[in-house]
Coordinates of C-alpha atoms in Angstrom, one line a residue:
X1 CA 10.5 -68.9 49.3
X2 CA 11.9 -65.4 48.8
X3 CA 8.8 -63.3 48.8
X4 CA 6.7 -66.0 47.0
X5 CA 3.6 -67.5 48.4
X6 CA 2.3 -70.8 47.1
X7 CA -1.3 -70.5 46.2
X8 CA -3.1 -73.8 46.3
X9 CA -5.2 -74.0 43.3
X10 CA -5.3 -77.8 42.9
X11 CA -9.0 -78.7 42.5
X12 CA -10.7 -82.0 42.0
X13 CA -11.8 -81.9 38.3
X14 CA -15.0 -83.9 37.6
X15 CA -13.4 -85.8 34.7
X16 CA -11.4 -89.0 34.5
X17 CA -7.7 -88.6 33.7
X18 CA -5.2 -91.3 32.8
X19 CA -2.5 -91.2 35.4
X20 CA 1.1 -91.7 34.2
X21 CA 4.3 -92.3 36.1
X22 CA 4.8 -89.0 37.9
X23 CA 2.2 -87.1 35.9
X24 CA -1.1 -87.2 34.0
X25 CA -2.1 -87.8 30.4
X26 CA -5.2 -86.0 29.1
X27 CA -8.1 -87.9 27.7
X28 CA -7.8 -86.9 24.1
X29 CA -11.5 -85.8 23.9
X30 CA -10.8 -82.5 22.2
X31 CA -10.2 -80.4 25.4
X32 CA -7.9 -77.5 25.5
X33 CA -5.2 -77.0 28.1
X34 CA -2.6 -74.5 29.3
X35 CA -0.4 -74.4 32.4
X36 CA -3.0 -72.5 34.3
X37 CA -5.5 -75.3 33.8
X38 CA -3.0 -78.0 34.5
X39 CA -2.0 -76.4 37.8
X40 CA -5.6 -76.9 38.9
X41 CA -5.7 -80.6 38.1
X42 CA -4.9 -83.3 40.7
X43 CA -1.8 -85.3 39.9
X44 CA -0.4 -83.0 37.2
X45 CA 2.6 -82.0 39.2
X46 CA 2.1 -78.4 38.0
X47 CA 2.2 -75.9 40.8
X48 CA 1.5 -72.2 40.6
X49 CA 3.5 -69.6 42.5
X50 CA 2.5 -66.0 42.8
X51 CA 5.1 -63.4 43.3
X52 CA 3.8 -61.1 46.1
X53 CA 5.8 -58.2 44.7
X54 CA 4.4 -58.1 41.2
X55 CA 1.5 -60.6 41.2
X56 CA 3.0 -62.6 38.3
X57 CA 2.6 -66.4 38.2
X58 CA 5.3 -69.0 37.9
X59 CA 4.5 -72.6 37.0
X60 CA 6.7 -75.3 38.5
X61 CA 6.7 -78.6 36.5
X62 CA 7.7 -81.5 38.8
X63 CA 6.1 -84.4 36.9
X64 CA 5.9 -85.7 33.3
X65 CA 2.5 -84.5 31.9
X66 CA 1.3 -85.5 28.4
X67 CA -1.2 -83.7 26.2
X68 CA -2.8 -86.5 24.3
X69 CA -3.7 -86.9 20.6
X70 CA -7.0 -85.1 20.1
X71 CA -6.4 -82.4 22.7
X72 CA -4.8 -79.0 22.4
X73 CA -2.2 -77.0 24.3
X74 CA -1.9 -73.2 24.2
X75 CA 1.0 -71.5 26.0
X76 CA -0.1 -69.0 28.6
X77 CA 0.8 -65.5 27.5
X78 CA 4.2 -64.4 28.8
X79 CA 4.4 -67.5 31.0
X80 CA 7.3 -68.3 33.3
X81 CA 7.8 -72.0 33.5
X82 CA 10.4 -73.8 35.7
X83 CA 11.3 -77.4 35.2
X84 CA 12.5 -79.6 38.0
X85 CA 15.3 -82.1 37.2
X86 CA 14.4 -84.9 34.8
X87 CA 11.0 -83.5 33.8
X88 CA 9.7 -83.8 30.2
X89 CA 6.5 -82.0 29.1
X90 CA 5.1 -84.1 26.2
X91 CA 2.7 -83.0 23.5
X92 CA 1.1 -85.6 21.3
X93 CA -1.8 -83.4 20.2
X94 CA -1.9 -80.0 18.8
X95 CA 0.1 -77.2 20.5
X96 CA 1.0 -73.5 20.1
X97 CA 3.9 -72.2 22.2
X98 CA 3.7 -68.7 20.8
X99 CA 3.6 -65.7 23.0
X100 CA 3.4 -62.0 22.3
X101 CA 5.3 -61.2 25.5
X102 CA 8.5 -63.2 26.1
X103 CA 7.8 -66.6 27.7
X104 CA 10.5 -68.3 29.8
X105 CA 11.4 -71.9 30.2
X106 CA 14.2 -72.5 32.8
X107 CA 15.5 -74.6 35.6
X108 CA 13.7 -74.6 38.9
X109 CA 15.6 -72.6 41.5
X110 CA 19.2 -73.9 41.8
X111 CA 18.8 -77.1 39.8
X112 CA 22.1 -77.5 37.9
X113 CA 21.8 -81.0 36.3
X114 CA 18.5 -80.4 34.7
X115 CA 17.8 -82.9 31.9
X116 CA 14.5 -81.1 31.2
X117 CA 12.8 -81.1 27.8
X118 CA 9.7 -80.3 25.9
X119 CA 9.0 -83.3 23.7
X120 CA 6.9 -82.9 20.6
X121 CA 5.3 -86.1 19.4
X122 CA 2.7 -84.7 17.0
X123 CA 0.8 -86.2 14.2
X124 CA 1.4 -85.8 10.5
X125 CA -0.2 -82.6 9.1
X126 CA 0.3 -80.7 12.4
X127 CA 2.7 -77.8 13.0
X128 CA 3.7 -76.9 16.5
X129 CA 4.7 -73.2 16.7
X130 CA 7.3 -71.7 19.1
X131 CA 7.6 -67.9 19.1
X132 CA 9.1 -65.4 21.5
X133 CA 10.3 -68.1 23.9
X134 CA 13.5 -68.0 25.9
X135 CA 15.0 -71.4 27.0
X136 CA 17.5 -71.4 29.7
X137 CA 19.1 -74.9 30.1
X138 CA 15.8 -76.4 28.7
X139 CA 15.7 -78.1 25.3
X140 CA 13.1 -79.1 22.7
X141 CA 13.1 -82.6 21.2
X142 CA 11.0 -83.9 18.4
X143 CA 9.7 -87.4 17.6
X144 CA 6.9 -85.7 15.6
X145 CA 5.5 -86.9 12.3
X146 CA 4.5 -83.3 11.8
X147 CA 6.5 -80.1 11.7
X148 CA 8.0 -77.6 14.2
X149 CA 8.3 -73.9 13.6
X150 CA 10.5 -71.7 15.7
X151 CA 10.8 -67.9 15.4
X152 CA 12.3 -65.3 17.6
X153 CA 13.4 -67.8 20.2
X154 CA 16.6 -68.0 22.3
X155 CA 18.4 -71.0 23.7
X156 CA 21.0 -70.3 26.4
X157 CA 23.3 -72.9 28.1
X158 CA 21.4 -76.0 27.1
X159 CA 22.5 -78.6 29.5
X160 CA 23.6 -81.3 27.0
X161 CA 21.1 -83.9 28.2
X162 CA 20.1 -84.2 24.5
X163 CA 22.5 -84.0 21.5
X164 CA 21.2 -80.5 20.7
X165 CA 19.1 -77.7 22.1
X166 CA 16.7 -78.3 19.3
X167 CA 17.0 -82.0 18.5
X168 CA 15.1 -84.1 15.9
X169 CA 15.2 -87.7 17.2
X170 CA 13.0 -88.9 14.3
X171 CA 12.1 -87.3 11.0
X172 CA 8.8 -85.5 10.4
X173 CA 7.6 -82.9 8.0
X174 CA 9.7 -79.9 7.0
X175 CA 10.5 -77.7 10.0
X176 CA 11.5 -74.0 10.2
X177 CA 14.0 -72.3 12.6
X178 CA 14.0 -68.6 11.9
X179 CA 15.5 -65.6 13.6
X180 CA 16.7 -67.6 16.7
X181 CA 19.7 -67.2 18.9
X182 CA 21.8 -70.0 20.5
X183 CA 24.7 -69.4 22.9
X184 CA 26.9 -71.7 25.0
X185 CA 24.9 -74.9 24.6
X186 CA 26.9 -77.8 25.9
X187 CA 26.4 -79.8 22.7
X188 CA 25.0 -78.7 19.3
X189 CA 22.6 -75.9 19.0
X190 CA 20.5 -77.7 16.3
X191 CA 20.8 -81.4 15.6
X192 CA 19.2 -84.5 14.1
X193 CA 20.0 -88.1 14.8
X194 CA 21.8 -90.2 12.2
X195 CA 18.6 -92.0 11.2
X196 CA 16.5 -88.9 11.0
X197 CA 16.6 -87.3 7.5
X198 CA 14.7 -84.3 8.8
X199 CA 13.9 -81.6 6.2
X200 CA 14.4 -78.1 7.6
X201 CA 15.0 -74.5 6.9
X202 CA 17.4 -72.6 9.2
X203 CA 17.5 -68.9 8.4
X204 CA 18.5 -65.6 10.0
X205 CA 19.9 -67.4 13.1
X206 CA 22.9 -66.6 15.3
X207 CA 24.9 -69.3 17.0
X208 CA 27.8 -68.4 19.3
X209 CA 30.1 -70.6 21.4
X210 CA 28.0 -73.7 21.3
X211 CA 29.2 -77.3 21.8
X212 CA 30.9 -76.2 24.9
X213 CA 31.8 -79.8 25.9
X214 CA 34.4 -79.4 23.2
X215 CA 33.8 -82.8 21.6
X216 CA 33.7 -83.5 17.8
X217 CA 30.2 -82.0 17.5
X218 CA 29.6 -79.0 15.3
X219 CA 27.2 -76.2 16.3
X220 CA 24.8 -77.4 13.6
X221 CA 24.9 -81.2 13.5
X222 CA 22.3 -82.6 11.1
X223 CA 21.7 -85.5 8.8
X224 CA 21.3 -85.0 5.0
X225 CA 17.8 -84.2 3.8
X226 CA 16.1 -81.3 2.0
X227 CA 17.9 -78.6 3.9
X228 CA 18.4 -74.8 3.5
X229 CA 20.7 -72.9 5.8
X230 CA 20.6 -69.2 4.9
X231 CA 21.9 -65.9 6.3
X232 CA 23.1 -67.3 9.6
X233 CA 26.1 -66.4 11.7
X234 CA 27.9 -69.3 13.3
X235 CA 30.8 -68.2 15.4
X236 CA 33.1 -70.1 17.8
X237 CA 35.3 -68.5 20.4
X238 CA 37.8 -66.1 18.8
X239 CA 39.6 -65.4 22.0
X240 CA 40.1 -69.0 23.2
X241 CA 41.0 -71.5 20.6
X242 CA 41.4 -74.3 23.1
X243 CA 37.8 -73.9 24.3
X244 CA 36.5 -75.2 21.0
X245 CA 39.3 -76.8 19.1
X246 CA 37.0 -79.8 18.4
X247 CA 33.9 -77.8 17.4
X248 CA 32.9 -77.2 13.8
X249 CA 30.5 -74.8 12.3
X250 CA 28.1 -76.8 10.1
X251 CA 28.3 -80.6 9.9
X252 CA 26.0 -82.6 7.6
X253 CA 26.4 -86.4 7.5
X254 CA 24.7 -89.2 5.6
X255 CA 25.4 -92.7 6.9
X256 CA 22.2 -94.2 5.5
X257 CA 22.2 -93.1 1.9
X258 CA 19.3 -90.6 2.3
X259 CA 18.5 -88.5 -0.8
X260 CA 19.3 -84.8 -0.2
X261 CA 19.3 -81.4 -1.7
X262 CA 21.2 -78.9 0.5
X263 CA 21.7 -75.2 0.1
X264 CA 24.0 -73.2 2.4
X265 CA 24.1 -69.5 1.4
X266 CA 24.7 -66.1 2.8
X267 CA 26.2 -67.4 6.1
X268 CA 29.1 -65.9 8.1
X269 CA 31.0 -68.8 9.7
X270 CA 34.1 -68.0 11.7
X271 CA 36.4 -69.1 14.5
X272 CA 35.4 -72.8 14.5
X273 CA 37.5 -75.9 14.1
X274 CA 36.2 -76.0 10.5
X275 CA 33.5 -74.1 8.6
X276 CA 31.3 -76.5 6.6
X277 CA 31.9 -80.2 6.6
X278 CA 30.0 -83.0 4.8
X279 CA 30.4 -86.7 5.4
X280 CA 28.9 -89.3 3.1
X281 CA 26.9 -88.8 -0.2
X282 CA 25.2 -85.4 -0.5
X283 CA 23.9 -83.1 -3.2
X284 CA 24.9 -79.6 -2.0
X285 CA 25.2 -76.1 -3.1
X286 CA 27.5 -73.7 -1.1
X287 CA 27.3 -70.2 -2.3
X288 CA 27.8 -66.6 -1.1
X289 CA 29.2 -67.5 2.3
X290 CA 32.1 -66.1 4.3
X291 CA 34.3 -68.8 5.9
X292 CA 36.9 -67.0 8.0
X293 CA 39.5 -68.2 10.5
X294 CA 38.2 -71.6 11.0
X295 CA 41.6 -72.7 12.3
X296 CA 41.0 -73.9 15.8
X297 CA 42.1 -77.5 15.1
X298 CA 45.4 -78.0 16.9
X299 CA 46.6 -80.6 14.4
X300 CA 46.1 -79.6 10.7
X301 CA 46.0 -83.2 9.7
X302 CA 42.8 -83.6 11.6
X303 CA 40.8 -80.7 10.2
X304 CA 40.7 -76.9 9.9
X305 CA 39.1 -76.5 6.5
X306 CA 36.8 -73.7 5.4
X307 CA 34.9 -76.3 3.4
X308 CA 35.5 -80.1 3.6
X309 CA 33.8 -82.6 1.3
X310 CA 34.3 -86.2 2.4
X311 CA 32.6 -89.1 0.5
X312 CA 34.3 -92.5 0.1
X313 CA 31.1 -93.7 -1.7
X314 CA 31.8 -91.3 -4.6
X315 CA 28.3 -90.1 -5.0
X316 CA 28.5 -86.4 -3.9
X317 CA 27.7 -83.6 -6.2
X318 CA 28.9 -80.3 -4.7
X319 CA 28.7 -76.8 -6.3
X320 CA 30.8 -74.2 -4.6
X321 CA 30.6 -70.6 -5.7
X322 CA 31.0 -66.9 -4.7
X323 CA 32.4 -67.7 -1.2
X324 CA 35.0 -65.8 0.7
X325 CA 37.4 -68.4 2.1
X326 CA 40.1 -66.8 4.3
X327 CA 42.3 -67.6 7.2
X328 CA 41.5 -71.3 7.5
X329 CA 44.1 -74.1 7.9
X330 CA 42.9 -75.4 4.5
X331 CA 40.7 -73.5 2.1
X332 CA 38.7 -76.4 0.5
X333 CA 39.5 -80.1 1.0
X334 CA 38.0 -82.7 -1.3
X335 CA 38.2 -86.3 -0.1
X336 CA 36.2 -88.5 -2.4
X337 CA 32.8 -87.6 -3.9
X338 CA 31.6 -88.0 -7.5
X339 CA 31.7 -84.4 -8.8
X340 CA 32.9 -81.4 -6.8
X341 CA 33.0 -78.1 -8.6
X342 CA 34.4 -74.8 -7.5
X343 CA 34.0 -73.3 -11.0
X344 CA 32.9 -74.8 -14.3
X345 CA 30.9 -72.0 -15.9
X346 CA 30.5 -73.6 -19.3
X347 CA 29.2 -76.9 -18.1
X348 CA 26.0 -78.1 -19.8
X349 CA 24.8 -80.2 -16.9
X350 CA 25.6 -78.4 -13.6
X351 CA 27.1 -75.0 -14.4
X352 CA 29.1 -73.6 -11.5
X353 CA 30.1 -70.0 -11.6
X354 CA 33.2 -70.1 -9.4
X355 CA 34.0 -66.6 -8.3
X356 CA 35.3 -67.8 -5.0
X357 CA 37.9 -65.6 -3.3
X358 CA 40.7 -67.3 -1.3
X359 CA 43.1 -65.6 1.1
X360 CA 45.7 -66.8 3.6
X361 CA 44.6 -70.4 3.9
X362 CA 47.4 -72.6 5.1
X363 CA 49.4 -74.2 7.9
X364 CA 53.0 -74.9 8.8
X365 CA 54.2 -72.2 6.5
X366 CA 52.5 -73.5 3.3
X367 CA 49.4 -72.1 1.7
X368 CA 46.6 -74.5 0.7
X369 CA 43.6 -72.9 -1.0
X370 CA 42.4 -76.2 -2.5
X371 CA 43.6 -79.7 -1.6
X372 CA 42.2 -82.4 -3.9
X373 CA 42.8 -85.5 -1.9
X374 CA 40.7 -87.6 -4.3
X375 CA 41.3 -89.4 -7.6
X376 CA 38.7 -87.2 -9.3
X377 CA 39.2 -84.2 -11.6
X378 CA 38.0 -81.1 -9.8
X379 CA 37.0 -78.1 -11.8
X380 CA 37.9 -74.8 -10.1
X381 CA 37.8 -72.2 -12.8
X382 CA 37.0 -68.5 -12.6
X383 CA 38.2 -68.0 -9.0
X384 CA 40.5 -65.5 -7.3
X385 CA 43.3 -67.4 -5.6
X386 CA 45.4 -66.3 -2.6
X387 CA 48.5 -65.3 -4.6
X388 CA 49.9 -61.9 -5.5
X389 CA 49.1 -62.3 -9.2
X390 CA 46.6 -64.6 -10.9
X391 CA 49.1 -66.5 -13.0
X392 CA 49.2 -70.2 -13.6
X393 CA 52.6 -70.5 -12.0
X394 CA 51.6 -68.8 -8.8
X395 CA 48.1 -70.4 -8.5
X396 CA 49.8 -73.8 -8.7
X397 CA 51.6 -73.1 -5.5
X398 CA 48.3 -72.9 -3.5
X399 CA 46.7 -76.0 -5.0
X400 CA 47.6 -79.6 -4.1
X401 CA 46.6 -82.2 -6.8
X402 CA 47.9 -84.5 -9.5
X403 CA 50.9 -82.3 -10.2
X404 CA 52.1 -82.9 -6.6
X405 CA 51.0 -86.5 -6.2
X406 CA 50.4 -88.7 -9.2
X407 CA 47.8 -90.8 -7.4
X408 CA 45.5 -87.8 -7.0
X409 CA 43.1 -86.2 -9.5
X410 CA 43.8 -83.0 -11.4
X411 CA 42.5 -79.6 -10.5
X412 CA 41.4 -77.6 -13.5
X413 CA 41.9 -74.0 -12.3
X414 CA 42.5 -72.1 -15.4
X415 CA 41.3 -69.6 -16.5
X416 CA 41.2 -67.8 -13.2
X417 CA 38.9 -64.8 -12.5
X418 CA 39.8 -61.2 -12.3
X419 CA 38.6 -58.9 -9.5
X420 CA 36.2 -57.2 -11.9
X421 CA 32.7 -58.5 -11.4
X422 CA 33.3 -60.2 -8.0
X423 CA 31.2 -58.9 -5.2
X424 CA 31.7 -60.5 -1.8
X425 CA 28.9 -60.8 0.8
X426 CA 29.0 -58.2 3.5
X427 CA 30.6 -59.0 6.8
X428 CA 27.6 -57.5 8.5
X429 CA 25.3 -60.2 7.1
X430 CA 22.9 -59.9 10.1
X431 CA 22.3 -56.2 9.9
X432 CA 19.0 -55.0 11.1
X433 CA 17.7 -58.2 12.7
X434 CA 16.4 -58.4 16.2
X435 CA 15.9 -61.2 18.6
X436 CA 13.5 -60.6 21.5
X437 CA 15.2 -61.7 24.7
X438 CA 12.9 -60.0 27.1
X439 CA 15.5 -57.9 28.8
X440 CA 18.0 -60.7 29.4
X441 CA 21.5 -59.6 28.5
X442 CA 24.0 -62.3 27.5
X443 CA 27.5 -62.0 26.2
X444 CA 27.2 -61.8 22.5
X445 CA 29.5 -62.0 19.5
X446 CA 31.9 -59.1 19.1
X447 CA 32.0 -59.7 15.4
X448 CA 28.2 -59.5 15.0
X449 CA 28.0 -56.2 16.9
X450 CA 25.3 -57.4 19.3
X451 CA 24.0 -54.7 21.7
X452 CA 21.2 -54.5 24.2
X453 CA 18.7 -51.8 23.7
X454 CA 15.6 -51.6 25.9
X455 CA 15.6 -55.3 26.5
X456 CA 16.2 -56.3 22.9
X457 CA 19.3 -57.9 21.5
X458 CA 20.0 -56.2 18.2
X459 CA 22.4 -57.7 15.7
X460 CA 24.0 -55.1 13.5

């Protein structure tokens, strides 16, 4: 086994365990477990390998073990855990997957079709922590009534056996995903099912070249809820449009009329099929983002917007301000909704500052900064439009609305803004962050300026 010797540490433990199909389930009597202890328990399917060269342990998971409600699991410090194909490690009780040194979860040996997961099925009032963990082809799925919290974790090449590398199958309490890195996952990086209105905060994360199966699945693919997505970088493949011409940046849908309050701010979203897209009724604020070159859609009639608001139920409230919207096939498209505002500073109900800056959005030789494909009046005052001079005559050329088709609603775009007082978010929105990858170098985003320094991936 390439310099590795299997140490038989499987002992008969003087306790009764409930045997499951291909694994064990603990008793739920308040006991604590880690992989070391599980490797000593008969029937667990956890084997321990010792590398003769450095003396480090590797735990091979070959069966579906479950930590029962009432019991606790604590990740072994700096553990290396390898899953065989089809194995799910289930936690129903309390758990902490935090490690000071980087812990690794990966495929066993040359297993290519992995379908391996950690499943969190916790109880309300519990939070399962993941910190300093690297997942290679392995995913985390949640059916928990409690919360999950990820920090400084990395997901590489998730195998697509679930709809996302981090996937909320059912809704629990508000979860946090912070300072994490996702690259080349076959489906979405972060997702929730259509019937899981999962509250979450996603912040300081970097997503690069995910949804590699190139289906109509955005890199973040979630259902409407109480959601914040802040200071994230979401980049497709700038050098190969065909590789992700079906892949959006952020997609938020609502097919079951869930209540929502969504904030997307400070994000850098580039080189996707589209930047931000909503489907169904939502309440959303989109502010201070950069939406650049989301033009990978081969047919402009099928997508390519920096921001797309689609709501045939006519319930959406969208407030869009201080965004840089540049190089997309369409700047902003509005299809339905109740009240979409790109600038209504004097409003007494939901004031919207405007101050969006548009440049070079268009297709087939025509510029489209704003396309109002609805019957509603859209207020878009106090913006800088992608024309040489901010005059009504020129601005009209980059807006499609009632003046172009009598069936459509009007866009109220005057007065426009001046460049005075407009400050755009910095391109280097990730400056100074670090993601601990334990010395594993992966191809990063050229735009983010990722470098490897002493085993750490630094995003400048």
